[in-house]
Coordinates of C-alpha atoms and ligand atoms in Angstrom, one line a residue:
M12 CA -24.8 -13.9 -14.4
I13 CA -21.7 -12.1 -13.1
G14 CA -18.8 -13.4 -11.0
K15 CA -18.6 -11.8 -7.7
I16 CA -15.5 -12.3 -5.4
L17 CA -16.3 -13.8 -2.6
G18 CA -13.2 -14.2 -0.7
T19 CA -9.4 -13.4 -1.4
G20 CA -6.1 -14.8 -0.1
S21 CA -2.5 -14.3 -0.7
Y22 CA 0.9 -15.8 0.6
V23 CA 4.6 -14.5 0.4
P24 CA 7.7 -16.2 1.3
G25 CA 9.2 -15.3 4.8
K26 CA 12.9 -14.2 3.4
V27 CA 13.1 -10.7 2.9
L28 CA 15.9 -8.9 0.9
D29 CA 15.7 -5.3 1.8
N30 CA 17.7 -2.5 -0.4
N31 CA 20.7 -2.4 1.8
D32 CA 21.2 -6.0 1.4
L33 CA 20.9 -5.2 -2.7
A34 CA 23.5 -3.1 -2.3
K35 CA 26.0 -5.7 -1.1
F36 CA 26.5 -7.5 -4.2
I37 CA 25.0 -5.0 -7.3
D38 CA 25.9 -1.1 -7.8
T39 CA 22.8 0.4 -6.2
N40 CA 21.7 1.9 -2.9
D41 CA 18.5 2.5 -0.9
E42 CA 18.3 6.0 -1.5
W43 CA 18.4 5.3 -5.1
I44 CA 15.9 2.5 -5.5
R45 CA 13.4 4.4 -3.0
E46 CA 13.3 7.2 -4.9
R47 CA 13.0 5.9 -8.3
T48 CA 10.9 2.8 -7.4
G49 CA 9.3 3.2 -3.7
I50 CA 10.4 -0.4 -3.3
V51 CA 12.0 -0.8 0.2
K52 CA 12.4 -4.8 0.4
R53 CA 10.8 -7.7 -1.4
H54 CA 10.4 -11.6 -0.1
L55 CA 12.2 -14.0 -1.7
I56 CA 11.5 -17.9 -1.5
E57 CA 13.7 -20.2 -0.2
D58 CA 12.2 -23.7 0.3
D59 CA 8.6 -22.4 -1.2
T60 CA 7.8 -23.0 -5.5
T61 CA 5.3 -21.5 -7.3
V62 CA 2.8 -24.1 -6.8
T63 CA 3.1 -24.3 -3.0
M64 CA 2.7 -20.2 -2.5
A65 CA -0.3 -20.6 -5.1
A66 CA -1.4 -23.6 -3.1
E67 CA -1.3 -21.6 0.2
A68 CA -3.0 -18.3 -1.3
A69 CA -5.9 -20.4 -2.7
K70 CA -6.6 -22.6 0.6
R71 CA -6.7 -18.8 2.3
A72 CA -8.7 -17.5 -0.6
L73 CA -11.0 -20.5 -0.2
E74 CA -11.3 -20.2 3.8
N75 CA -12.2 -16.4 3.3
A76 CA -14.5 -17.2 1.0
K77 CA -16.4 -19.9 3.1
V78 CA -16.4 -22.3 0.1
S79 CA -14.9 -25.7 -0.1
A80 CA -12.3 -27.2 -2.5
E81 CA -15.1 -29.6 -3.9
E82 CA -16.9 -26.4 -4.9
I83 CA -14.7 -25.4 -7.4
D84 CA -15.3 -25.4 -11.0
L85 CA -12.1 -24.0 -12.5
I86 CA -8.9 -23.0 -11.2
L87 CA -7.4 -20.6 -13.4
L88 CA -3.7 -19.9 -12.6
S89 CA -1.6 -16.8 -14.3
T90 CA 2.1 -17.5 -14.0
V91 CA 5.5 -16.6 -15.8
S92 CA 7.9 -18.4 -13.1
S93 CA 6.6 -21.8 -12.3
N94 CA 9.0 -24.5 -11.0
V95 CA 6.6 -26.9 -13.1
I96 CA 6.0 -27.0 -17.0
L97 CA 4.4 -30.0 -16.9
P98 CA 1.8 -30.8 -15.6
S99 CA 0.2 -27.2 -15.1
T100 CA 0.4 -25.2 -11.9
A101 CA -3.0 -25.2 -11.9
C102 CA -3.5 -29.1 -11.8
E103 CA -0.6 -29.2 -8.9
V104 CA -2.5 -26.5 -7.0
Q105 CA -5.4 -28.7 -7.7
K106 CA -3.7 -31.8 -6.3
I107 CA -2.6 -30.0 -2.9
I108 CA -6.2 -28.3 -2.2
G109 CA -8.3 -31.4 -3.4
A110 CA -10.3 -29.4 -5.9
V111 CA -11.4 -32.6 -7.6
N112 CA -14.2 -31.4 -9.3
A113 CA -12.0 -28.4 -10.8
V114 CA -10.7 -28.2 -14.6
C115 CA -7.2 -26.7 -14.7
F116 CA -5.2 -24.6 -16.6
D117 CA -2.4 -21.7 -16.2
L118 CA -2.6 -18.6 -18.4
N119 CA 0.3 -16.4 -19.4
A120 CA 0.1 -12.7 -19.8
A121 CA 2.7 -11.6 -17.2
C122 CA 1.9 -8.5 -15.1
S123 CA -1.5 -8.4 -16.4
G124 CA -2.2 -11.9 -16.0
F125 CA -4.2 -11.9 -13.0
L126 CA -6.6 -9.4 -14.7
F127 CA -6.7 -11.4 -17.7
A128 CA -7.7 -14.3 -15.6
L129 CA -10.5 -12.6 -13.7
N130 CA -11.9 -11.4 -17.0
T131 CA -11.5 -15.0 -18.5
A132 CA -13.6 -16.7 -15.4
Q133 CA -16.1 -13.8 -15.9
A134 CA -16.9 -14.7 -19.3
Y135 CA -17.0 -18.6 -18.5
I136 CA -19.3 -17.5 -15.6
H137 CA -21.3 -15.6 -17.8
A138 CA -21.3 -18.2 -20.6
G139 CA -23.0 -20.4 -17.7
M140 CA -20.2 -22.7 -18.2
I141 CA -19.1 -22.8 -14.6
N142 CA -20.4 -21.3 -11.2
T143 CA -17.4 -21.0 -9.2
A144 CA -13.7 -19.9 -10.0
L145 CA -10.6 -19.9 -8.2
I146 CA -8.1 -17.6 -9.7
I147 CA -4.8 -17.3 -8.8
G148 CA -1.6 -15.4 -9.3
A149 CA 1.7 -16.8 -8.3
E150 CA 5.5 -16.0 -9.2
S151 CA 8.9 -17.0 -8.1
L152 CA 10.7 -14.3 -10.2
S153 CA 13.9 -14.6 -8.1
N154 CA 14.2 -17.9 -9.9
I155 CA 14.3 -16.0 -13.5
M156 CA 16.7 -12.7 -12.2
D157 CA 19.9 -11.8 -13.4
W158 CA 20.8 -11.0 -10.0
Q159 CA 24.1 -8.6 -11.6
D160 CA 21.3 -6.7 -13.7
R161 CA 20.8 -3.6 -11.4
G162 CA 17.9 -2.8 -13.9
T163 CA 15.9 -5.7 -13.0
A164 CA 17.0 -7.0 -10.1
I165 CA 15.7 -4.4 -7.7
L166 CA 12.4 -4.4 -8.9
F167 CA 11.1 -8.1 -8.5
G168 CA 9.9 -10.3 -5.5
D169 CA 8.0 -13.5 -5.1
G170 CA 4.6 -14.1 -3.9
A171 CA 1.0 -15.2 -4.7
G172 CA -2.6 -14.2 -4.3
A173 CA -5.8 -15.6 -5.1
A174 CA -9.5 -15.2 -5.2
V175 CA -12.5 -17.2 -5.4
L176 CA -15.5 -16.0 -7.9
A177 CA -19.0 -17.1 -7.6
A178 CA -22.0 -16.8 -10.0
E179 CA -24.8 -14.2 -9.1
E180 CA -27.7 -12.7 -10.9
G181 CA -26.5 -9.8 -12.5
H182 CA -25.1 -7.9 -15.5
I183 CA -21.4 -8.5 -16.9
F184 CA -19.5 -5.2 -16.8
P185 CA -17.4 -4.6 -19.7
T186 CA -13.8 -5.2 -19.7
V187 CA -10.5 -3.9 -21.5
M188 CA -8.2 -6.1 -22.6
H189 CA -4.7 -5.0 -25.1
S190 CA -1.8 -7.0 -26.5
D191 CA 0.9 -5.3 -28.7
G192 CA 3.6 -8.3 -29.2
A193 CA 5.2 -6.0 -31.7
K194 CA 6.9 -4.4 -28.9
G195 CA 7.4 -7.5 -26.8
D196 CA 11.1 -6.8 -27.0
A197 CA 11.2 -3.9 -24.2
L198 CA 10.3 -7.0 -21.6
L199 CA 11.5 -10.5 -22.1
C200 CA 12.7 -13.6 -20.9
Q201 CA 13.8 -16.4 -23.0
S202 CA 13.9 -20.0 -22.7
R203 CA 17.4 -21.3 -24.2
F204 CA 17.0 -25.2 -24.4
R205 CA 20.0 -27.1 -24.5
R206 CA 20.5 -30.7 -25.7
E207 CA 23.1 -31.9 -23.9
Q208 CA 23.6 -34.9 -26.6
S209 CA 22.8 -35.1 -30.2
T210 CA 19.8 -34.2 -31.9
S211 CA 19.9 -37.5 -33.9
L212 CA 17.2 -39.6 -32.6
E213 CA 18.9 -42.6 -34.6
L214 CA 19.5 -45.3 -31.4
K215 CA 22.4 -47.9 -32.3
S216 CA 21.6 -51.6 -31.1
G217 CA 22.3 -51.8 -27.5
E218 CA 21.7 -48.1 -26.5
T219 CA 19.8 -47.8 -23.2
D220 CA 19.8 -43.8 -23.4
I221 CA 17.9 -41.7 -26.5
P222 CA 20.2 -39.1 -27.7
G223 CA 18.8 -35.7 -27.9
T224 CA 16.0 -35.4 -25.3
A225 CA 18.0 -34.3 -22.4
G226 CA 17.1 -30.6 -23.1
F227 CA 16.6 -27.8 -20.1
P228 CA 16.5 -24.4 -20.1
V229 CA 19.8 -22.5 -19.5
D230 CA 20.8 -18.7 -19.0
T231 CA 16.9 -18.0 -18.6
Y232 CA 16.5 -14.4 -17.0
V233 CA 14.2 -11.2 -17.6
Q234 CA 15.4 -8.6 -19.7
M235 CA 14.1 -5.3 -19.7
N236 CA 14.0 -2.0 -21.4
G237 CA 13.0 -0.2 -18.2
Q238 CA 12.5 3.5 -19.6
E239 CA 10.3 2.2 -22.3
V240 CA 8.0 0.0 -20.3
F241 CA 7.8 2.6 -17.9
K242 CA 6.8 5.0 -20.2
F243 CA 4.1 2.6 -21.9
A244 CA 2.6 2.2 -18.7
V245 CA 2.1 5.5 -17.9
R246 CA 0.7 6.5 -21.1
Q247 CA -1.6 3.2 -21.6
V248 CA -3.1 2.7 -18.3
P249 CA -4.7 5.9 -18.1
L250 CA -6.4 5.2 -21.4
A251 CA -7.4 1.9 -20.6
I252 CA -8.9 2.8 -17.5
E253 CA -11.1 5.8 -19.4
E254 CA -11.9 3.1 -22.2
L255 CA -13.4 1.3 -19.6
L256 CA -15.1 3.7 -17.5
S257 CA -16.8 5.0 -20.4
A258 CA -17.9 1.4 -21.5
C259 CA -19.1 1.0 -18.1
D260 CA -21.0 4.6 -17.9
K261 CA -19.1 5.2 -15.1
T262 CA -16.4 8.6 -14.3
T263 CA -13.4 8.4 -12.4
E264 CA -15.0 10.2 -9.4
D265 CA -17.5 7.5 -8.9
I266 CA -14.4 4.7 -8.3
D267 CA -13.6 4.4 -4.9
L268 CA -10.2 2.5 -5.4
F269 CA -7.9 1.8 -8.3
V270 CA -6.3 -1.4 -7.5
L271 CA -3.0 -1.1 -9.8
H272 CA -0.1 -3.7 -10.7
Q273 CA 2.3 -2.8 -8.2
A274 CA 5.5 -2.1 -10.4
N275 CA 7.0 1.3 -9.7
K276 CA 5.2 4.0 -7.3
R277 CA 6.2 6.6 -10.0
I278 CA 4.2 4.7 -12.2
V279 CA 1.1 4.7 -9.7
E280 CA 1.4 8.6 -9.4
G281 CA 2.0 9.1 -13.4
V282 CA -1.6 7.1 -13.7
A283 CA -3.3 9.0 -10.8
K284 CA -1.8 12.4 -12.1
R285 CA -2.9 11.8 -15.8
L286 CA -6.8 11.0 -14.2
H287 CA -6.8 14.1 -12.4
M288 CA -7.2 11.9 -9.5
D289 CA -5.9 12.0 -5.5
M290 CA -3.3 9.4 -4.5
E291 CA -5.5 8.0 -1.6
R292 CA -7.3 6.2 -4.1
F293 CA -4.5 4.3 -5.0
P294 CA -3.4 2.0 -2.7
M295 CA 0.3 0.7 -2.6
N296 CA 2.0 -2.3 -1.0
L297 CA 5.2 -2.6 -3.6
M298 CA 7.4 -0.9 -0.8
E299 CA 7.0 -4.0 1.2
Y300 CA 7.0 -6.8 -1.6
G301 CA 8.4 -5.1 -4.9
N302 CA 7.3 -5.9 -8.2
T303 CA 5.4 -9.7 -8.2
S304 CA 4.1 -9.5 -11.8
S305 CA 0.8 -11.3 -11.8
A306 CA 0.8 -11.8 -7.8
S307 CA 0.9 -8.2 -7.2
I308 CA -3.2 -7.2 -7.9
P309 CA -4.5 -10.3 -5.9
I310 CA -2.1 -10.0 -2.9
L311 CA -3.1 -6.1 -2.4
L312 CA -6.6 -6.9 -2.8
D313 CA -6.4 -9.6 -0.1
E314 CA -4.5 -6.5 2.0
L315 CA -7.2 -4.5 1.4
N316 CA -9.7 -6.9 2.1
R317 CA -8.4 -8.0 5.5
Q318 CA -7.9 -4.6 6.7
G319 CA -11.4 -4.0 6.0
R320 CA -11.1 -1.5 3.6
L321 CA -13.5 -2.9 1.2
Q322 CA -17.1 -2.3 1.9
K323 CA -20.0 -3.7 0.0
G324 CA -20.7 -1.9 -2.6
M325 CA -17.6 0.0 -3.2
K326 CA -16.6 0.5 -6.5
L327 CA -13.0 -0.7 -7.9
V328 CA -10.9 -0.4 -11.0
L329 CA -8.3 -3.2 -11.3
A330 CA -5.7 -2.6 -13.7
G331 CA -2.7 -4.3 -14.9
F332 CA -0.1 -3.8 -17.5
G333 CA 3.5 -5.9 -18.5
A334 CA 5.5 -8.0 -21.1
G335 CA 3.6 -8.8 -24.1
L336 CA 3.0 -6.1 -24.1
S337 CA -0.3 -6.3 -22.6
W338 CA -2.4 -4.3 -20.5
G339 CA -6.0 -4.2 -19.5
A340 CA -8.7 -2.8 -17.1
A341 CA -11.7 -4.3 -15.3
Y342 CA -14.4 -2.5 -13.2
M343 CA -16.4 -4.5 -10.2
E344 CA -18.5 -3.7 -7.2
W345 CA -17.4 -5.5 -4.0
Ligands
UT7_7 O1 5.5 -5.0 -14.5 C1 6.1 -4.2 -15.5 C2 7.6 -4.6 -15.1 N1 8.2 -3.1 -15.3 C3 8.1 -2.1 -14.9 O2 7.0 -1.8 -14.4 C4 9.5 -1.3 -14.9 C5 9.3 0.2 -15.5 N2 10.6 1.0 -15.5 C6 10.9 1.3 -14.2 O3 10.4 1.2 -13.1 C7 12.3 2.4 -14.2 O4 12.5 2.6 -15.6 C8 13.3 1.7 -13.5 C9 13.1 1.8 -11.9 C10 13.9 0.2 -14.0 C11 14.8 2.8 -13.9 O5 14.4 4.0 -13.6 P1 14.7 5.1 -14.5 O6 14.4 6.4 -13.7 O7 14.0 4.9 -15.4 O8 15.9 5.3 -14.4 P2 17.2 5.0 -15.6 O9 17.4 3.6 -16.5 O10 16.8 6.2 -16.5 O11 18.7 5.3 -15.2 C12 18.9 6.5 -14.8 C13 20.0 6.6 -14.0 C14 21.3 6.0 -14.9 O12 22.3 6.6 -14.5 P3 23.2 7.7 -15.4 O13 23.6 7.4 -16.8 O14 21.9 9.0 -15.3 O15 24.5 8.4 -14.8 C15 21.3 4.5 -14.6 O16 22.8 4.1 -14.8 O17 20.4 5.8 -12.6 C16 21.2 4.6 -12.8 N3 20.4 3.5 -12.4 C17 20.7 3.4 -11.2 N4 21.4 3.6 -10.3 C18 21.7 2.9 -9.2 C19 20.0 2.5 -13.0 N5 19.7 1.5 -12.4 C20 20.4 2.1 -11.0 C21 20.2 1.3 -9.7 N6 20.7 1.7 -8.7 N7 19.4 0.2 -9.5

């Protein structure tokens, strides 16, 4: 069995921050950001949360797939920036959309997250454990930005994307996934949990509060060695795609579209160049949304789908890369 994408959905918040808006409070400018990244604007949450954006993208994907929430067996949600730690973001989405028969859990593989979720759902389907999966990438990265750091604040945006995957007869395609934790320092976001009170758990007679339990994260923001991540992406993503295509017995010429994680226009161009491919096969929407981490691939996929650019039988390669470090690629026939 193989999982086929029956429908897609996405949601981005309405508030837009363009490069000129950013230049009002960071030492940067529109020309630099456009030239070095391709990004023109990004959408940021106001009243939305990771959960509400994920739920909205999920509803749109279900509608597009013509699948009811009750038919979903698995909700697999990728995020690094949820507003909830417990319960999982996936369970919160389940509650909102009424997917009462689904098992739900989250997955953190940063910007490779949607791709890893897709591959995991495929494995569940292939193993005969489930028939229908809802996979979601959702991020409120604006909550974990240091808005004074021009090396990161200019890059990221908020949003969510989703896809409904259903089992059908067919052979599962090989996938490629890699991690290199030893290089994780290049892109990180550390939660520093603070305890407001003593760590002693001894309660004196008459005390109503439990000392040492009032911890919450402070100073949690993304730190990145941009050049290192850039070089890693341009080097590893073409290798992963070549590894994937060879395993699938395909060549780059067979592929209609390469749907890459939307981090930087120059990374996408660098990957295309190393694969000796024309940029026309590398759609981009990072100009509008910036880097939305695990949401970027499903948002782009949904836009292509709704624009009618994905015809039945088209051959796609999806590729993600980011913190971990982690990276990978998947092949699919639409
Ligand atoms: O999902 C994966 C997550 N991350 C990524 O994909 C990020 C990958 N990396 C990148 O996209 C790029 O490395 C950045 C966009 C972050 C930075 O671009 P860069 O071309 O690597 O710039 P740089 O850090 O080498 O800096 C070049 C110059 C420096 O000035 P000097 O020393 O040459 O005078 C920086 O201080 O540009 C300066 N600079 C800026 N100037 C205006 C760095 N950031 C900015 C800025 N605005 N925002």
